[in-house]
Amino acid sequence: MLFLGVNIDHIATLRQARYKSAQFNQEPDPIALARLCVEAGAHNITAHLREDRRHMQDRDLILLKKQIKAPLNFEMAITPPMIDFALKLKPTEVCLVPEKRQEVTTEGGLDVLTHFTKIKKATAKIQSQGIAVSLFIDPIEDQVKAAAGTGAQFIELHTGVFANSKSKTTQKKELLRLNKALCLGKSLGLTVNAGHGLNYQNITPFIQALPEVNTLNIGHTIVSRSIEVGLFRAVQEMVQLLKK
Ligand code: PXP
C-alpha cells in the first residue's frame, strides 16, 4: 500500500504572511486543516520547523502532536536545539533535512557521506526515545549506503530533479536513478519514502516507475489545488491518484 503524507508548511506560510507574532485565532489554522487532510484520507502529516520559523511555529508542532490522530512526520535540521525539541515532542518520525537560510524550500538532500558521524549520533539519540528516523537524501548509491550505515529506518528520496525535468528523456533517466536507489535502500533494510515537487501531473509516471515506494510526502501542489477545489477534495484527488 502506498501512503500519502501531506506537508502542511504551506498553510502556515500563508498565515505567517499576515500574522507574524503568535496569537490565537489566526487563519488559516494548520491544525484544523491537518485534521481535514486526515479526514480526507491523508495517512500522515508532515511539518518542518525551520530554524528561522518562517512557517510552522513551535506551538503548531505541539498542537499537531496532541490533537491529530495520524502519525506526525517532523522535518528538522540537525542542530542541538532542534534535537532537544524533537525529544520533547516525540513525533512518530523525524525526517532529518539539510537547511539553508536563503533557500525557498529544501534544495538537495543531506550529505550523509560528509556528515556521517554527526548524523549517526543524532539518529541514535532520537531513536533512543522511540522515534523513527528518516534521512532526506538524493538518489545516489553512496548516499543510500551511508544512510543505511547510520541506523536510520527510513530514507526519503529527493524527487526534485525528476519534478523539474524539462524533457521526457531526462525524466525517464531520473526515474531509473530513483528506482535504483529505492531498490538498493530496500535491499539494505530501509523503508523508502519520496517527496519534493510531486504534483497531480507527474505523480502517475512516478508511481509507475517506483511501485514499491512507501510514503509520498506532498505539499505545495495539494495546498495550491485547495484554493480551487477546497482542501478536502484536493487531498481526496491525490489519494485517488495514489490508489491507481
Ligand atoms: N519532503 C521534504 C523533505 C521536503 O522538504 C518537502 C518540501 O517542504 C516536501 C517533501 C514536499 O515538497 P512539495 O511541497 O514540493 O510537495
PDB file of C-alpha atoms and ligand atoms in Angstrom:
ATOM      1  CA  MET A   1       0.000   0.000   0.000  1.00  0.00           C
ATOM      2  CA  LEU A   2       1.186   3.477  -0.887  1.00  0.00           C
ATOM      3  CA  PHE A   3       0.750   6.146   1.796  1.00  0.00           C
ATOM      4  CA  LEU A   4       0.214   9.892   1.439  1.00  0.00           C
ATOM      5  CA  GLY A   5       1.858  12.329   3.829  1.00  0.00           C
ATOM      6  CA  VAL A   6       0.543  15.864   3.441  1.00  0.00           C
ATOM      7  CA  ASN A   7       3.087  18.589   4.087  1.00  0.00           C
ATOM      8  CA  ILE A   8       1.192  21.461   5.717  1.00  0.00           C
ATOM      9  CA  ASP A   9       4.039  24.009   5.895  1.00  0.00           C
ATOM     10  CA  HIS A  10       2.478  25.938   3.032  1.00  0.00           C
ATOM     11  CA  ILE A  11      -0.660  26.560   5.093  1.00  0.00           C
ATOM     12  CA  ALA A  12       1.476  28.108   7.831  1.00  0.00           C
ATOM     13  CA  THR A  13       3.328  30.171   5.200  1.00  0.00           C
ATOM     14  CA  LEU A  14       0.047  31.847   4.287  1.00  0.00           C
ATOM     15  CA  ARG A  15      -0.769  32.513   7.941  1.00  0.00           C
ATOM     16  CA  GLN A  16       2.674  33.990   8.623  1.00  0.00           C
ATOM     17  CA  ALA A  17       2.334  36.291   5.604  1.00  0.00           C
ATOM     18  CA  ARG A  18      -0.324  38.138   7.595  1.00  0.00           C
ATOM     19  CA  TYR A  19       0.375  37.362  11.262  1.00  0.00           C
ATOM     20  CA  LYS A  20       3.958  37.489  12.424  1.00  0.00           C
ATOM     21  CA  SER A  21       3.511  37.177  16.157  1.00  0.00           C
ATOM     22  CA  ALA A  22       1.947  34.182  17.862  1.00  0.00           C
ATOM     23  CA  GLN A  23      -1.687  34.836  18.774  1.00  0.00           C
ATOM     24  CA  PHE A  24      -4.791  32.723  18.894  1.00  0.00           C
ATOM     25  CA  ASN A  25      -7.445  32.544  16.194  1.00  0.00           C
ATOM     26  CA  GLN A  26      -5.156  33.263  13.289  1.00  0.00           C
ATOM     27  CA  GLU A  27      -6.066  31.989   9.846  1.00  0.00           C
ATOM     28  CA  PRO A  28      -5.518  29.704   8.121  1.00  0.00           C
ATOM     29  CA  ASP A  29      -5.148  27.290  11.034  1.00  0.00           C
ATOM     30  CA  PRO A  30      -2.701  24.474  10.177  1.00  0.00           C
ATOM     31  CA  ILE A  31      -4.004  22.262  12.990  1.00  0.00           C
ATOM     32  CA  ALA A  32      -7.657  22.324  11.918  1.00  0.00           C
ATOM     33  CA  LEU A  33      -6.582  21.860   8.303  1.00  0.00           C
ATOM     34  CA  ALA A  34      -4.282  18.958   9.182  1.00  0.00           C
ATOM     35  CA  ARG A  35      -7.338  17.310  10.731  1.00  0.00           C
ATOM     36  CA  LEU A  36      -9.241  17.885   7.491  1.00  0.00           C
ATOM     37  CA  CYS A  37      -6.378  16.306   5.486  1.00  0.00           C
ATOM     38  CA  VAL A  38      -6.609  13.193   7.652  1.00  0.00           C
ATOM     39  CA  GLU A  39     -10.407  13.078   7.281  1.00  0.00           C
ATOM     40  CA  ALA A  40      -9.910  13.275   3.510  1.00  0.00           C
ATOM     41  CA  GLY A  41      -7.591  10.252   3.531  1.00  0.00           C
ATOM     42  CA  ALA A  42      -4.050  11.506   4.273  1.00  0.00           C
ATOM     43  CA  HIS A  43      -2.135   8.828   6.145  1.00  0.00           C
ATOM     44  CA  ASN A  44       0.223  11.160   7.907  1.00  0.00           C
ATOM     45  CA  ILE A  45       1.002  14.839   8.409  1.00  0.00           C
ATOM     46  CA  THR A  46       4.401  16.309   7.672  1.00  0.00           C
ATOM     47  CA  ALA A  47       5.607  19.606   9.113  1.00  0.00           C
ATOM     48  CA  HIS A  48       9.012  21.284   9.046  1.00  0.00           C
ATOM     49  CA  LEU A  49      10.035  23.550  11.912  1.00  0.00           C
ATOM     50  CA  ARG A  50      12.681  25.688  10.275  1.00  0.00           C
ATOM     51  CA  GLU A  51      15.313  27.456  12.311  1.00  0.00           C
ATOM     52  CA  ASP A  52      14.029  30.842  11.093  1.00  0.00           C
ATOM     53  CA  ARG A  53      10.411  29.833  11.952  1.00  0.00           C
ATOM     54  CA  ARG A  54       9.235  31.159   8.601  1.00  0.00           C
ATOM     55  CA  HIS A  55       6.138  28.965   8.545  1.00  0.00           C
ATOM     56  CA  MET A  56       5.463  26.389  11.286  1.00  0.00           C
ATOM     57  CA  GLN A  57       5.891  27.623  14.872  1.00  0.00           C
ATOM     58  CA  ASP A  58       6.849  25.563  17.950  1.00  0.00           C
ATOM     59  CA  ARG A  59       3.274  25.725  19.230  1.00  0.00           C
ATOM     60  CA  ASP A  60       1.947  24.296  15.944  1.00  0.00           C
ATOM     61  CA  LEU A  61       4.051  21.168  16.337  1.00  0.00           C
ATOM     62  CA  ILE A  62       2.959  20.700  19.945  1.00  0.00           C
ATOM     63  CA  LEU A  63      -0.712  21.023  18.979  1.00  0.00           C
ATOM     64  CA  LEU A  64      -0.305  18.729  15.965  1.00  0.00           C
ATOM     65  CA  LYS A  65       1.185  16.055  18.177  1.00  0.00           C
ATOM     66  CA  LYS A  66      -1.558  16.448  20.801  1.00  0.00           C
ATOM     67  CA  GLN A  67      -4.602  16.842  18.583  1.00  0.00           C
ATOM     68  CA  ILE A  68      -4.018  14.986  15.318  1.00  0.00           C
ATOM     69  CA  LYS A  69      -4.567  11.258  15.428  1.00  0.00           C
ATOM     70  CA  ALA A  70      -2.461  10.443  12.339  1.00  0.00           C
ATOM     71  CA  PRO A  71       1.315   9.853  12.547  1.00  0.00           C
ATOM     72  CA  LEU A  72       3.389  13.050  12.615  1.00  0.00           C
ATOM     73  CA  ASN A  73       6.470  13.240  10.402  1.00  0.00           C
ATOM     74  CA  PHE A  74       8.575  16.055  11.860  1.00  0.00           C
ATOM     75  CA  GLU A  75      11.149  17.531   9.475  1.00  0.00           C
ATOM     76  CA  MET A  76      14.111  19.275  11.056  1.00  0.00           C
ATOM     77  CA  ALA A  77      17.724  20.302  10.630  1.00  0.00           C
ATOM     78  CA  ILE A  78      20.395  18.580  12.703  1.00  0.00           C
ATOM     79  CA  THR A  79      21.057  21.178  15.383  1.00  0.00           C
ATOM     80  CA  PRO A  80      21.220  20.652  19.176  1.00  0.00           C
ATOM     81  CA  PRO A  81      18.139  22.859  19.911  1.00  0.00           C
ATOM     82  CA  MET A  82      16.102  21.083  17.238  1.00  0.00           C
ATOM     83  CA  ILE A  83      17.133  17.650  18.545  1.00  0.00           C
ATOM     84  CA  ASP A  84      16.084  18.712  22.063  1.00  0.00           C
ATOM     85  CA  PHE A  85      12.760  19.914  20.688  1.00  0.00           C
ATOM     86  CA  ALA A  86      12.188  16.585  18.885  1.00  0.00           C
ATOM     87  CA  LEU A  87      12.989  14.575  22.005  1.00  0.00           C
ATOM     88  CA  LYS A  88      10.334  16.508  23.937  1.00  0.00           C
ATOM     89  CA  LEU A  89       7.806  16.478  21.094  1.00  0.00           C
ATOM     90  CA  LYS A  90       8.095  12.725  20.446  1.00  0.00           C
ATOM     91  CA  PRO A  91       6.629  12.651  16.922  1.00  0.00           C
ATOM     92  CA  THR A  92       6.152   9.304  15.200  1.00  0.00           C
ATOM     93  CA  GLU A  93       9.045  10.017  12.908  1.00  0.00           C
ATOM     94  CA  VAL A  94      11.760  12.629  12.469  1.00  0.00           C
ATOM     95  CA  CYS A  95      12.976  13.359   8.961  1.00  0.00           C
ATOM     96  CA  LEU A  96      16.415  14.947   9.040  1.00  0.00           C
ATOM     97  CA  VAL A  97      16.886  17.509   6.262  1.00  0.00           C
ATOM     98  CA  PRO A  98      19.582  19.988   5.280  1.00  0.00           C
ATOM     99  CA  GLU A  99      18.582  23.593   5.866  1.00  0.00           C
ATOM    100  CA  LYS A 100      19.885  26.797   4.349  1.00  0.00           C
ATOM    101  CA  ARG A 101      18.545  30.175   5.389  1.00  0.00           C
ATOM    102  CA  GLN A 102      18.374  31.589   1.860  1.00  0.00           C
ATOM    103  CA  GLU A 103      16.526  28.720   0.181  1.00  0.00           C
ATOM    104  CA  VAL A 104      12.825  28.955  -0.666  1.00  0.00           C
ATOM    105  CA  THR A 105      12.339  25.268   0.112  1.00  0.00           C
ATOM    106  CA  THR A 106      14.648  22.322   0.873  1.00  0.00           C
ATOM    107  CA  GLU A 107      17.124  22.203  -2.000  1.00  0.00           C
ATOM    108  CA  GLY A 108      19.048  18.959  -2.263  1.00  0.00           C
ATOM    109  CA  GLY A 109      19.329  16.079   0.142  1.00  0.00           C
ATOM    110  CA  LEU A 110      21.515  15.552   3.191  1.00  0.00           C
ATOM    111  CA  ASP A 111      25.159  14.787   2.501  1.00  0.00           C
ATOM    112  CA  VAL A 112      25.313  11.688   4.707  1.00  0.00           C
ATOM    113  CA  LEU A 113      28.765  10.731   3.451  1.00  0.00           C
ATOM    114  CA  THR A 114      30.348  14.011   4.605  1.00  0.00           C
ATOM    115  CA  HIS A 115      28.398  14.321   7.852  1.00  0.00           C
ATOM    116  CA  PHE A 116      28.185  10.623   8.676  1.00  0.00           C
ATOM    117  CA  THR A 117      29.268  10.755  12.338  1.00  0.00           C
ATOM    118  CA  LYS A 118      27.039  13.715  13.202  1.00  0.00           C
ATOM    119  CA  ILE A 119      24.022  12.101  11.505  1.00  0.00           C
ATOM    120  CA  LYS A 120      24.631   8.708  13.085  1.00  0.00           C
ATOM    121  CA  LYS A 121      24.854  10.273  16.564  1.00  0.00           C
ATOM    122  CA  ALA A 122      21.700  12.351  16.053  1.00  0.00           C
ATOM    123  CA  THR A 123      19.864   9.287  14.694  1.00  0.00           C
ATOM    124  CA  ALA A 124      20.757   7.173  17.728  1.00  0.00           C
ATOM    125  CA  LYS A 125      19.764   9.948  20.156  1.00  0.00           C
ATOM    126  CA  ILE A 126      16.371  10.449  18.507  1.00  0.00           C
ATOM    127  CA  GLN A 127      15.710   6.708  18.224  1.00  0.00           C
ATOM    128  CA  SER A 128      16.512   6.271  21.922  1.00  0.00           C
ATOM    129  CA  GLN A 129      13.182   7.987  22.633  1.00  0.00           C
ATOM    130  CA  GLY A 130      11.254   5.565  20.412  1.00  0.00           C
ATOM    131  CA  ILE A 131      11.102   7.973  17.464  1.00  0.00           C
ATOM    132  CA  ALA A 132      11.766   6.560  13.988  1.00  0.00           C
ATOM    133  CA  VAL A 133      14.351   8.394  11.854  1.00  0.00           C
ATOM    134  CA  SER A 134      14.263   9.142   8.149  1.00  0.00           C
ATOM    135  CA  LEU A 135      17.039  10.801   6.137  1.00  0.00           C
ATOM    136  CA  PHE A 136      16.138  13.033   3.190  1.00  0.00           C
ATOM    137  CA  ILE A 137      18.735  12.212   0.549  1.00  0.00           C
ATOM    138  CA  ASP A 138      19.396  12.471  -3.161  1.00  0.00           C
ATOM    139  CA  PRO A 139      19.026   9.193  -5.104  1.00  0.00           C
ATOM    140  CA  ILE A 140      22.759   8.462  -5.090  1.00  0.00           C
ATOM    141  CA  GLU A 141      24.073   4.966  -4.402  1.00  0.00           C
ATOM    142  CA  ASP A 142      26.766   6.019  -1.906  1.00  0.00           C
ATOM    143  CA  GLN A 143      24.319   8.249  -0.017  1.00  0.00           C
ATOM    144  CA  VAL A 144      21.855   5.358   0.302  1.00  0.00           C
ATOM    145  CA  LYS A 145      24.595   3.061   1.617  1.00  0.00           C
ATOM    146  CA  ALA A 146      25.773   5.708   4.083  1.00  0.00           C
ATOM    147  CA  ALA A 147      22.175   6.306   5.207  1.00  0.00           C
ATOM    148  CA  ALA A 148      21.769   2.600   5.952  1.00  0.00           C
ATOM    149  CA  GLY A 149      25.024   2.729   7.935  1.00  0.00           C
ATOM    150  CA  THR A 150      23.641   5.398  10.286  1.00  0.00           C
ATOM    151  CA  GLY A 151      20.969   3.028  11.581  1.00  0.00           C
ATOM    152  CA  ALA A 152      18.070   5.164  10.295  1.00  0.00           C
ATOM    153  CA  GLN A 153      14.971   3.093   9.461  1.00  0.00           C
ATOM    154  CA  PHE A 154      13.788   5.234   6.544  1.00  0.00           C
ATOM    155  CA  ILE A 155      15.135   7.286   3.692  1.00  0.00           C
ATOM    156  CA  GLU A 156      13.138   9.868   1.787  1.00  0.00           C
ATOM    157  CA  LEU A 157      14.385  10.213  -1.767  1.00  0.00           C
ATOM    158  CA  HIS A 158      14.527  13.773  -3.094  1.00  0.00           C
ATOM    159  CA  THR A 159      12.391  13.893  -6.225  1.00  0.00           C
ATOM    160  CA  GLY A 160      13.224  17.488  -7.162  1.00  0.00           C
ATOM    161  CA  VAL A 161      15.353  16.627 -10.210  1.00  0.00           C
ATOM    162  CA  PHE A 162      12.561  14.391 -11.536  1.00  0.00           C
ATOM    163  CA  ALA A 163       9.930  17.072 -10.880  1.00  0.00           C
ATOM    164  CA  ASN A 164      11.991  19.766 -12.593  1.00  0.00           C
ATOM    165  CA  SER A 165      12.909  17.650 -15.636  1.00  0.00           C
ATOM    166  CA  LYS A 166      12.297  19.596 -18.833  1.00  0.00           C
ATOM    167  CA  SER A 167      12.092  16.617 -21.178  1.00  0.00           C
ATOM    168  CA  LYS A 168      10.697  13.090 -21.148  1.00  0.00           C
ATOM    169  CA  THR A 169      14.240  11.741 -21.654  1.00  0.00           C
ATOM    170  CA  THR A 170      15.674  13.398 -18.549  1.00  0.00           C
ATOM    171  CA  GLN A 171      12.540  12.483 -16.599  1.00  0.00           C
ATOM    172  CA  LYS A 172      12.928   8.811 -17.557  1.00  0.00           C
ATOM    173  CA  LYS A 173      16.622   8.855 -16.692  1.00  0.00           C
ATOM    174  CA  GLU A 174      15.871  10.314 -13.273  1.00  0.00           C
ATOM    175  CA  LEU A 175      13.119   7.769 -12.626  1.00  0.00           C
ATOM    176  CA  LEU A 176      15.616   4.988 -13.311  1.00  0.00           C
ATOM    177  CA  ARG A 177      18.089   6.585 -10.905  1.00  0.00           C
ATOM    178  CA  LEU A 178      15.365   6.934  -8.249  1.00  0.00           C
ATOM    179  CA  ASN A 179      14.240   3.324  -8.657  1.00  0.00           C
ATOM    180  CA  LYS A 180      17.824   2.082  -8.417  1.00  0.00           C
ATOM    181  CA  ALA A 181      18.224   3.997  -5.154  1.00  0.00           C
ATOM    182  CA  LEU A 182      14.899   2.619  -3.908  1.00  0.00           C
ATOM    183  CA  CYS A 183      15.878  -1.000  -4.674  1.00  0.00           C
ATOM    184  CA  LEU A 184      19.261  -0.533  -3.045  1.00  0.00           C
ATOM    185  CA  GLY A 185      17.653   1.024   0.035  1.00  0.00           C
ATOM    186  CA  LYS A 186      15.186  -1.843   0.351  1.00  0.00           C
ATOM    187  CA  SER A 187      17.939  -4.419  -0.056  1.00  0.00           C
ATOM    188  CA  LEU A 188      19.755  -2.737   2.852  1.00  0.00           C
ATOM    189  CA  GLY A 189      16.659  -2.990   5.051  1.00  0.00           C
ATOM    190  CA  LEU A 190      15.463   0.611   4.674  1.00  0.00           C
ATOM    191  CA  THR A 191      11.870   1.678   4.110  1.00  0.00           C
ATOM    192  CA  VAL A 192      11.893   4.126   1.219  1.00  0.00           C
ATOM    193  CA  ASN A 193       9.746   7.258   1.003  1.00  0.00           C
ATOM    194  CA  ALA A 194       9.952  10.080  -1.530  1.00  0.00           C
ATOM    195  CA  GLY A 195       8.979  13.693  -1.947  1.00  0.00           C
ATOM    196  CA  HIS A 196       9.559  17.173  -3.289  1.00  0.00           C
ATOM    197  CA  GLY A 197       7.877  18.732  -6.293  1.00  0.00           C
ATOM    198  CA  LEU A 198       5.474  15.829  -6.865  1.00  0.00           C
ATOM    199  CA  ASN A 199       2.171  17.035  -8.295  1.00  0.00           C
ATOM    200  CA  TYR A 200      -1.123  15.902  -9.838  1.00  0.00           C
ATOM    201  CA  GLN A 201       0.521  15.631 -13.274  1.00  0.00           C
ATOM    202  CA  ASN A 202       3.780  13.838 -12.510  1.00  0.00           C
ATOM    203  CA  ILE A 203       2.551  11.510  -9.762  1.00  0.00           C
ATOM    204  CA  THR A 204       1.283   8.745 -12.067  1.00  0.00           C
ATOM    205  CA  PRO A 205       4.512   8.218 -14.054  1.00  0.00           C
ATOM    206  CA  PHE A 206       6.372   8.415 -10.745  1.00  0.00           C
ATOM    207  CA  ILE A 207       4.355   5.640  -9.105  1.00  0.00           C
ATOM    208  CA  GLN A 208       4.528   3.501 -12.244  1.00  0.00           C
ATOM    209  CA  ALA A 209       8.317   3.724 -12.172  1.00  0.00           C
ATOM    210  CA  LEU A 210       8.647   3.232  -8.380  1.00  0.00           C
ATOM    211  CA  PRO A 211       5.757   0.943  -7.393  1.00  0.00           C
ATOM    212  CA  GLU A 212       7.489  -0.127  -4.173  1.00  0.00           C
ATOM    213  CA  VAL A 213       7.774   3.319  -2.631  1.00  0.00           C
ATOM    214  CA  ASN A 214       6.241   3.511   0.870  1.00  0.00           C
ATOM    215  CA  THR A 215       5.083   7.093   1.532  1.00  0.00           C
ATOM    216  CA  LEU A 216       4.953  10.151  -0.694  1.00  0.00           C
ATOM    217  CA  ASN A 217       5.228  13.470   1.138  1.00  0.00           C
ATOM    218  CA  ILE A 218       3.458  16.122  -0.882  1.00  0.00           C
ATOM    219  CA  GLY A 219       2.676  19.727  -0.006  1.00  0.00           C
ATOM    220  CA  HIS A 220       2.755  22.552  -2.490  1.00  0.00           C
ATOM    221  CA  THR A 221       0.553  21.085  -5.200  1.00  0.00           C
ATOM    222  CA  ILE A 222      -2.150  19.993  -2.723  1.00  0.00           C
ATOM    223  CA  VAL A 223      -2.305  23.365  -0.994  1.00  0.00           C
ATOM    224  CA  SER A 224      -2.322  25.116  -4.399  1.00  0.00           C
ATOM    225  CA  ARG A 225      -5.163  22.940  -5.695  1.00  0.00           C
ATOM    226  CA  SER A 226      -7.095  23.520  -2.469  1.00  0.00           C
ATOM    227  CA  ILE A 227      -7.552  27.173  -3.455  1.00  0.00           C
ATOM    228  CA  GLU A 228      -9.568  25.956  -6.418  1.00  0.00           C
ATOM    229  CA  VAL A 229     -11.443  22.949  -5.055  1.00  0.00           C
ATOM    230  CA  GLY A 230     -11.026  23.043  -1.274  1.00  0.00           C
ATOM    231  CA  LEU A 231      -8.500  21.119   0.812  1.00  0.00           C
ATOM    232  CA  PHE A 232     -10.689  18.086   1.443  1.00  0.00           C
ATOM    233  CA  ARG A 233     -11.190  17.449  -2.278  1.00  0.00           C
ATOM    234  CA  ALA A 234      -7.565  18.281  -3.129  1.00  0.00           C
ATOM    235  CA  VAL A 235      -6.371  15.585  -0.700  1.00  0.00           C
ATOM    236  CA  GLN A 236      -9.021  13.109  -1.892  1.00  0.00           C
ATOM    237  CA  GLU A 237      -7.934  13.606  -5.505  1.00  0.00           C
ATOM    238  CA  MET A 238      -4.318  12.863  -4.605  1.00  0.00           C
ATOM    239  CA  VAL A 239      -5.331   9.787  -2.587  1.00  0.00           C
ATOM    240  CA  GLN A 240      -7.242   8.526  -5.627  1.00  0.00           C
ATOM    241  CA  LEU A 241      -4.191   9.004  -7.854  1.00  0.00           C
ATOM    242  CA  LEU A 242      -2.098   7.045  -5.365  1.00  0.00           C
ATOM    243  CA  LYS A 243      -4.644   4.220  -5.310  1.00  0.00           C
ATOM    244  CA  LYS A 244      -4.483   3.858  -9.091  1.00  0.00           C
TER     245      LYS A 244
HETATM  246  N1  PXP B   1       9.768  16.228   1.626  1.00  0.00           N
HETATM  247  C1  PXP B   1      10.666  17.099   2.138  1.00  0.00           C
HETATM  248  C2  PXP B   1      11.807  16.555   2.936  1.00  0.00           C
HETATM  249  C3  PXP B   1      10.533  18.483   1.939  1.00  0.00           C
HETATM  250  O1  PXP B   1      11.425  19.323   2.462  1.00  0.00           O
HETATM  251  C4  PXP B   1       9.418  18.961   1.206  1.00  0.00           C
HETATM  252  C5  PXP B   1       9.260  20.426   0.979  1.00  0.00           C
HETATM  253  O2  PXP B   1       8.818  21.082   2.086  1.00  0.00           O
HETATM  254  C6  PXP B   1       8.493  18.020   0.718  1.00  0.00           C
HETATM  255  C7  PXP B   1       8.698  16.666   0.923  1.00  0.00           C
HETATM  256  C8  PXP B   1       7.260  18.434  -0.015  1.00  0.00           C
HETATM  257  O3  PXP B   1       7.589  19.114  -1.181  1.00  0.00           O
HETATM  258  P1  PXP B   1       6.478  19.856  -2.022  1.00  0.00           P
HETATM  259  O4  PXP B   1       5.944  20.963  -1.178  1.00  0.00           O
HETATM  260  O5  PXP B   1       7.217  20.326  -3.231  1.00  0.00           O
HETATM  261  O6  PXP B   1       5.413  18.849  -2.327  1.00  0.00           O
END
